[in-house]
Amino acid sequence: KHGIRFLWMPEMTGTFAYLSTFEDRLPRMIAGVNLDMVGQDQDRCHSTFNIEQPPEAMASFAPVLLARLWDGLILLEADSSHSSLSGAVRHAVTPFSGGSDHYILSDPTVGVPTPMLIQWPDRFYHTSEDTLDKVDPVMLARIGSLAAGYAYAVACAGENEATWLGHEIVAHHTCQLTQHAQKTINDALAATDAEELGRLAHKMREAAGYRVDRDKAALESLLRLWPGASELTRELGQHLDEAFRREQGRVEAVCRQRGRSLGVDDLPQPATHGDDPWQQLAGHVIPRRLYRGPMAFLSIIDEGSPEERDALWNAVRKAGREWFTARTLAEYWIDGQRTLSEIVKLVQLETGQAYGPEILAYCQFLAVKGVLTLHPKNQTTEVSIA
């Protein structure tokens, strides 16, 4: 039903060039998969095979399909060899971190959900010892089969495949929701004060609501495969809502029960910190991007003065190794409608990391560079940047 296109290019710079040359193709691109450092001998390279998911701002069927195909491939190979292959192949499904071409394609302004297949870490990464003897032909065959199966499945998908994938999404994420609720219940039963119970109930409600919203977005992506999927996504979305109410109800019932055993009838709401200077501004300003695709950070650093470059690199080091991912995710969540405080919260829900002042400062820096504008909430005029 759909074509399959292979792209060989210089990492990231080639993808930017290709997409800018063929922007008219973007609306027809359904999904992608990025192969980076695959086919390694795991023992020699001390590596693990990872299926890295696209960012949550580009939630889709793609990572669920890829993970399900990998499970099927593992089971098929284990059955044929009468062994437990899952123990012999180190593998994991990991959240988005970026750092390769999928971070460009998966930007919502580009709109091509693209998981990545990668083996990481790698003891020979970017060294002269990264030679052909580090390749495992069997692992290369597995990854080739997985990538080919994924491309074939997307290219041939229609009503049946979309229906199957929709139920896979609901089953997979309902299981995740139940596990999260059970962990929260375990923590609640060990809580020793009412404030902690209130925080746990609030955190569960916030995280579960976010998860359901992203799962519904993934269901909506089924329309890329089957234009008649609207009713299917609506019905499956209702199942997600029901799961949210059920699991949230379980958590709150246990929290109330534990609160009563501590002599508290009503659980307190968690304290907010809206008086912080950065929050006062972030809650009333909406960023709007003037560029398509994620920002090539090094390019704008190179344009600055030596003092400016030093300040930026010092800020990056201070923010920590997760800052690259968080900064990119913040860009993805910018849609011209969300306030900066909403974007900060979404990044925190996706990564577990709080980067409020850093995200505000980064957006202000992009505004100074003229690639982003900041507008007061409910207004169209720009905010002046000091």
Coordinates of C-alpha atoms in Angstrom, one line a residue:
K1 CA 0.0 0.0 0.0
H2 CA 2.9 2.3 0.7
G3 CA 6.5 2.7 -0.6
I4 CA 9.7 2.1 1.4
R5 CA 12.6 4.5 1.1
F6 CA 16.1 3.9 2.2
L7 CA 18.3 6.8 3.2
W8 CA 22.1 6.6 3.5
M9 CA 23.6 10.0 4.5
P10 CA 26.0 11.8 6.9
E11 CA 24.6 11.5 10.4
M12 CA 22.1 14.4 11.1
T13 CA 23.6 16.9 8.7
G14 CA 22.5 14.7 5.8
T15 CA 19.0 14.3 7.3
F16 CA 18.6 18.1 7.7
A17 CA 19.7 18.5 4.0
Y18 CA 17.4 15.8 2.7
L19 CA 14.3 17.0 4.5
S20 CA 14.9 20.7 3.5
T21 CA 15.3 19.5 -0.1
F22 CA 12.2 17.4 -0.1
E23 CA 9.8 19.1 2.3
D24 CA 6.9 18.2 0.0
R25 CA 7.4 14.5 0.9
L26 CA 6.9 15.1 4.6
P27 CA 3.0 14.9 4.6
R28 CA 3.3 11.4 3.0
M29 CA 5.8 10.0 5.4
I30 CA 4.1 7.5 7.8
A31 CA 6.9 6.4 10.1
G32 CA 10.6 5.7 10.0
V33 CA 13.2 3.6 11.8
N34 CA 16.8 4.7 12.4
L35 CA 19.6 2.1 12.4
D36 CA 22.7 3.3 14.3
M37 CA 25.5 1.0 15.4
V38 CA 23.7 -2.3 14.9
G39 CA 25.0 -5.8 14.4
Q40 CA 27.7 -5.8 17.0
D41 CA 29.2 -8.7 18.8
Q42 CA 27.7 -8.0 22.2
D43 CA 30.4 -9.8 24.2
R44 CA 33.3 -8.1 22.5
C45 CA 31.7 -4.7 22.5
H46 CA 30.2 -5.0 25.9
S47 CA 26.9 -3.7 24.4
T48 CA 23.2 -4.1 24.8
F49 CA 20.7 -3.9 21.9
N50 CA 18.2 -1.1 22.5
I51 CA 15.0 -0.1 20.9
E52 CA 14.9 3.6 21.6
Q53 CA 11.4 5.0 21.5
P54 CA 10.4 8.3 19.8
P55 CA 9.7 11.3 22.0
E56 CA 6.3 11.5 23.8
A57 CA 5.4 14.6 21.9
M58 CA 5.4 12.4 18.8
A59 CA 3.6 9.5 20.4
S60 CA 2.6 6.8 17.8
F61 CA 2.1 3.2 17.0
A62 CA 5.7 2.8 15.8
P63 CA 7.5 1.9 19.1
V64 CA 4.8 -0.6 20.1
L65 CA 5.0 -2.3 16.6
L66 CA 8.8 -2.5 16.7
A67 CA 8.9 -3.9 20.3
R68 CA 6.2 -6.4 19.4
L69 CA 8.0 -7.6 16.3
W70 CA 11.2 -8.0 18.3
D71 CA 9.4 -10.1 20.9
G72 CA 8.1 -12.3 18.0
L73 CA 11.5 -12.6 16.5
I74 CA 13.1 -13.6 19.8
L75 CA 10.4 -16.3 20.4
L76 CA 10.6 -17.6 16.8
E77 CA 14.4 -18.0 17.0
A78 CA 14.2 -19.5 20.4
D79 CA 11.7 -22.1 19.3
S80 CA 13.8 -23.1 16.3
S81 CA 16.9 -23.5 18.4
H82 CA 15.1 -25.0 21.5
S83 CA 16.8 -22.5 23.7
S84 CA 16.0 -19.4 25.7
L85 CA 17.3 -16.7 23.3
S86 CA 16.0 -13.8 25.4
G87 CA 18.7 -14.6 27.9
A88 CA 21.4 -14.8 25.3
V89 CA 20.7 -11.5 23.7
R90 CA 20.9 -8.5 26.0
H91 CA 18.1 -6.1 24.9
A92 CA 16.0 -3.3 26.3
V93 CA 13.3 -0.9 25.3
T94 CA 14.5 2.6 26.3
P95 CA 13.0 6.1 26.4
F96 CA 14.0 8.7 23.9
S97 CA 17.5 10.2 24.4
G98 CA 18.3 11.6 20.9
G99 CA 21.7 12.0 19.5
S100 CA 21.1 10.5 16.0
D101 CA 18.9 11.1 13.0
H102 CA 15.7 10.0 14.6
Y103 CA 15.7 13.1 16.7
I104 CA 15.2 15.2 13.6
L105 CA 12.5 13.0 12.0
S106 CA 10.6 12.6 15.3
D107 CA 10.3 16.4 15.9
P108 CA 6.6 17.2 15.7
T109 CA 7.3 20.0 13.2
V110 CA 8.7 17.3 10.9
G111 CA 6.1 14.7 12.0
V112 CA 7.7 11.3 11.2
P113 CA 7.7 9.0 14.3
T114 CA 11.0 7.2 14.2
P115 CA 12.3 4.7 16.8
M116 CA 16.0 3.9 16.8
L117 CA 17.7 0.5 16.8
I118 CA 21.1 0.8 18.5
Q119 CA 23.6 -1.2 20.5
W120 CA 24.9 0.8 23.4
P121 CA 27.2 1.2 25.2
D122 CA 30.1 0.3 23.0
R123 CA 33.7 0.0 24.2
F124 CA 35.1 0.7 20.7
Y125 CA 32.8 3.7 20.0
H126 CA 34.5 6.2 17.6
T127 CA 37.9 4.6 17.8
S128 CA 40.3 2.9 15.4
E129 CA 39.4 -0.4 17.1
D130 CA 35.9 -0.3 15.6
T131 CA 36.8 -2.8 12.9
L132 CA 34.9 -5.5 11.0
D133 CA 35.9 -8.2 13.4
K134 CA 33.5 -6.6 16.0
V135 CA 30.5 -7.4 13.8
D136 CA 28.4 -10.5 14.6
P137 CA 26.7 -11.8 11.5
V138 CA 23.9 -13.5 13.5
M139 CA 23.1 -10.2 15.3
L140 CA 23.3 -8.4 12.0
A141 CA 20.7 -10.8 10.6
R142 CA 18.4 -10.3 13.5
I143 CA 18.5 -6.5 13.2
G144 CA 18.1 -6.8 9.4
S145 CA 15.0 -9.0 9.9
L146 CA 13.5 -6.7 12.5
A147 CA 14.0 -3.6 10.4
A148 CA 12.7 -5.3 7.2
G149 CA 9.7 -6.7 9.1
Y150 CA 8.9 -3.3 10.5
A151 CA 9.1 -1.6 7.1
Y152 CA 7.0 -4.3 5.5
A153 CA 4.4 -4.2 8.2
V154 CA 4.0 -0.4 7.9
A155 CA 4.0 -0.5 4.1
C156 CA 1.3 -3.1 4.0
A157 CA -0.9 -2.1 7.0
G158 CA -4.6 -1.6 6.6
E159 CA -7.7 -2.1 8.7
N160 CA -6.7 -5.5 10.3
E161 CA -3.2 -4.3 11.2
A162 CA -4.4 -1.0 12.6
T163 CA -7.0 -2.8 14.7
W164 CA -4.4 -5.2 16.0
L165 CA -1.9 -2.4 16.8
G166 CA -4.6 -0.4 18.6
H167 CA -5.3 -3.3 20.9
E168 CA -1.6 -3.8 21.4
I169 CA -1.2 -0.2 22.5
V170 CA -4.1 -0.5 25.0
A171 CA -2.9 -3.8 26.4
H172 CA 0.7 -2.6 26.7
H173 CA 0.0 0.7 28.4
T174 CA -2.8 -0.6 30.6
C175 CA -0.2 -3.0 32.0
Q176 CA 2.2 -0.1 32.6
L177 CA -0.6 1.9 34.3
T178 CA -1.4 -1.0 36.6
Q179 CA 2.2 -1.5 37.5
H180 CA 2.6 2.2 38.3
A181 CA -0.5 2.1 40.5
Q182 CA 0.8 -0.9 42.4
K183 CA 4.1 0.7 43.0
T184 CA 2.3 3.8 44.3
I185 CA 0.2 1.6 46.6
N186 CA 3.3 0.0 48.0
D187 CA 4.8 3.4 48.7
A188 CA 1.5 4.6 50.3
L189 CA 1.4 1.7 52.7
A190 CA 4.9 2.5 53.8
A191 CA 4.1 6.3 54.2
T192 CA 4.4 7.7 57.7
D193 CA 2.7 11.1 57.3
A194 CA -0.3 12.6 55.5
E195 CA 1.7 15.0 53.4
E196 CA 3.5 12.1 51.7
L197 CA 0.2 10.4 51.1
G198 CA -1.3 13.5 49.5
R199 CA 1.8 13.8 47.3
L200 CA 1.6 10.2 46.2
A201 CA -2.1 10.4 45.2
H202 CA -1.5 13.7 43.3
K203 CA 1.6 12.3 41.6
M204 CA -0.3 9.2 40.5
R205 CA -3.2 11.3 39.1
E206 CA -0.8 13.6 37.2
A207 CA 1.4 10.8 35.8
A208 CA -1.5 8.5 34.9
G209 CA -3.4 11.4 33.2
Y210 CA -0.3 12.2 31.2
R211 CA 0.1 8.6 30.2
V212 CA -3.5 8.3 29.0
D213 CA -3.2 11.5 27.0
R214 CA 0.0 10.2 25.2
D215 CA -1.6 6.8 24.6
K216 CA -4.6 8.4 23.0
A217 CA -2.2 10.3 20.8
A218 CA -0.6 7.0 19.8
L219 CA -4.0 5.6 18.9
E220 CA -4.7 8.7 16.7
S221 CA -1.6 7.8 14.7
L222 CA -3.4 4.7 13.5
L223 CA -5.1 7.0 11.0
R224 CA -1.8 7.1 9.2
L225 CA -2.2 3.4 8.5
W226 CA -6.0 3.2 8.1
P227 CA -8.0 6.4 7.4
G228 CA -11.1 4.7 8.8
A229 CA -9.7 4.2 12.3
S230 CA -11.6 7.1 13.9
E231 CA -14.2 4.9 15.6
L232 CA -11.6 2.4 16.7
T233 CA -9.4 5.1 18.3
R234 CA -12.5 6.5 20.1
E235 CA -13.5 3.1 21.5
L236 CA -10.0 2.2 22.6
G237 CA -9.6 5.6 24.1
Q238 CA -12.6 4.9 26.3
H239 CA -10.8 1.7 27.5
L240 CA -7.8 3.9 28.5
D241 CA -10.1 6.3 30.4
E242 CA -11.7 3.4 32.3
A243 CA -8.3 2.0 33.2
F244 CA -7.2 5.4 34.5
R245 CA -10.3 5.7 36.7
R246 CA -9.9 2.2 38.0
E247 CA -6.3 2.4 38.9
Q248 CA -6.5 5.9 40.3
G249 CA -9.5 4.8 42.4
R250 CA -7.4 1.9 43.8
V251 CA -4.5 4.3 44.7
E252 CA -6.7 6.9 46.3
A253 CA -8.7 4.3 48.3
V254 CA -5.4 2.9 49.8
C255 CA -4.1 6.4 50.5
R256 CA -7.3 7.3 52.3
Q257 CA -7.2 4.1 54.3
R258 CA -3.6 4.7 55.2
G259 CA -4.4 8.3 56.2
R260 CA -7.1 7.2 58.5
S261 CA -4.7 4.8 60.2
L262 CA -2.5 7.8 60.8
G263 CA -5.4 9.8 62.2
V264 CA -6.1 12.0 59.1
D265 CA -9.5 12.1 57.4
D266 CA -8.6 14.4 54.4
L267 CA -5.4 14.1 52.5
P268 CA -3.6 17.5 52.1
Q269 CA -2.8 18.8 48.6
P270 CA 0.9 19.1 47.8
A271 CA 2.4 22.5 48.2
T272 CA 3.2 24.5 45.1
H273 CA 6.2 26.7 44.5
G274 CA 4.6 29.2 42.1
D275 CA 6.4 32.1 43.7
D276 CA 9.8 31.3 42.2
P277 CA 10.8 34.1 39.8
W278 CA 11.2 31.8 36.8
Q279 CA 7.7 30.3 37.4
Q280 CA 6.1 33.7 37.6
L281 CA 7.3 34.4 34.1
A282 CA 7.0 30.9 32.7
G283 CA 3.4 30.7 33.6
H284 CA 2.5 33.7 31.5
V285 CA 4.6 33.3 28.4
I286 CA 4.1 31.2 25.3
P287 CA 7.1 30.3 23.1
R288 CA 6.7 30.0 19.3
R289 CA 9.4 28.4 17.1
L290 CA 10.4 30.1 13.9
Y291 CA 12.2 27.0 12.6
R292 CA 11.4 23.4 11.5
G293 CA 13.1 20.5 13.2
P294 CA 15.2 20.6 16.3
M295 CA 17.8 23.3 16.9
A296 CA 21.4 22.4 15.8
F297 CA 22.8 23.7 19.1
L298 CA 26.4 23.8 18.0
S299 CA 25.6 26.0 15.0
I300 CA 24.2 28.8 17.2
I301 CA 27.0 28.4 19.8
D302 CA 29.6 28.9 17.1
E303 CA 28.0 32.1 16.1
G304 CA 28.4 33.7 19.5
S305 CA 31.4 35.5 21.1
P306 CA 34.0 33.5 23.0
E307 CA 32.5 34.7 26.3
E308 CA 29.0 33.7 25.2
R309 CA 30.2 30.2 24.1
D310 CA 32.0 29.7 27.4
A311 CA 28.9 30.7 29.4
L312 CA 26.8 28.3 27.4
W313 CA 29.1 25.4 27.8
N314 CA 29.4 26.0 31.5
A315 CA 25.6 26.1 31.8
V316 CA 25.5 22.7 29.9
R317 CA 28.0 21.1 32.2
K318 CA 26.2 22.4 35.3
A319 CA 22.8 21.1 34.0
G320 CA 24.2 17.6 33.7
R321 CA 24.3 14.9 31.1
E322 CA 20.5 14.6 30.7
W323 CA 20.2 18.2 29.7
F324 CA 20.7 17.6 26.0
T325 CA 17.7 15.3 25.9
A326 CA 15.6 17.6 28.1
R327 CA 16.4 20.7 26.0
T328 CA 15.4 18.8 22.8
L329 CA 12.2 17.6 24.4
A330 CA 11.3 21.1 25.5
E331 CA 11.6 22.2 21.8
Y332 CA 9.3 19.3 20.8
W333 CA 6.6 20.4 23.3
I334 CA 6.6 24.0 21.9
D335 CA 3.4 24.2 19.8
G336 CA 2.6 27.9 20.0
Q337 CA -0.2 27.2 22.5
R338 CA 1.5 25.9 25.7
T339 CA 3.0 28.1 28.2
L340 CA 6.5 27.6 29.3
S341 CA 5.4 26.3 32.7
E342 CA 3.3 23.7 30.9
I343 CA 6.3 22.7 28.7
V344 CA 8.5 22.4 31.8
K345 CA 5.9 20.1 33.5
L346 CA 5.6 17.9 30.3
V347 CA 9.4 17.5 30.2
Q348 CA 9.4 16.5 33.8
L349 CA 6.7 14.0 33.3
E350 CA 8.5 12.5 30.4
T351 CA 12.0 12.4 31.9
G352 CA 11.5 12.6 35.7
Q353 CA 13.9 15.6 35.6
A354 CA 13.0 19.2 36.7
Y355 CA 14.7 21.7 34.4
G356 CA 12.5 24.8 34.9
P357 CA 15.0 27.6 35.1
E358 CA 17.2 26.0 32.5
I359 CA 14.4 25.6 29.9
L360 CA 13.3 29.2 30.5
A361 CA 16.9 30.4 30.0
Y362 CA 17.3 28.3 26.8
C363 CA 14.1 29.7 25.3
Q364 CA 15.3 33.2 26.1
F365 CA 18.6 32.5 24.4
L366 CA 16.8 31.2 21.3
A367 CA 14.7 34.4 21.3
V368 CA 17.8 36.6 21.5
K369 CA 19.1 34.6 18.5
G370 CA 15.9 35.4 16.6
V371 CA 14.8 31.8 16.0
L372 CA 12.0 31.8 18.7
T373 CA 9.5 34.4 19.9
L374 CA 8.0 34.7 23.4
H375 CA 4.4 36.0 23.7
P376 CA 2.3 36.9 26.8
K377 CA -0.4 34.4 27.3
N378 CA -3.6 35.3 25.3
Q379 CA -1.7 38.0 23.4
T380 CA 0.2 38.2 20.2
T381 CA 2.8 40.8 21.0
E382 CA 6.3 39.6 21.8
V383 CA 7.9 39.7 25.3
S384 CA 11.0 41.8 25.4
I385 CA 14.1 39.9 26.5
A386 CA 16.7 41.5 28.6

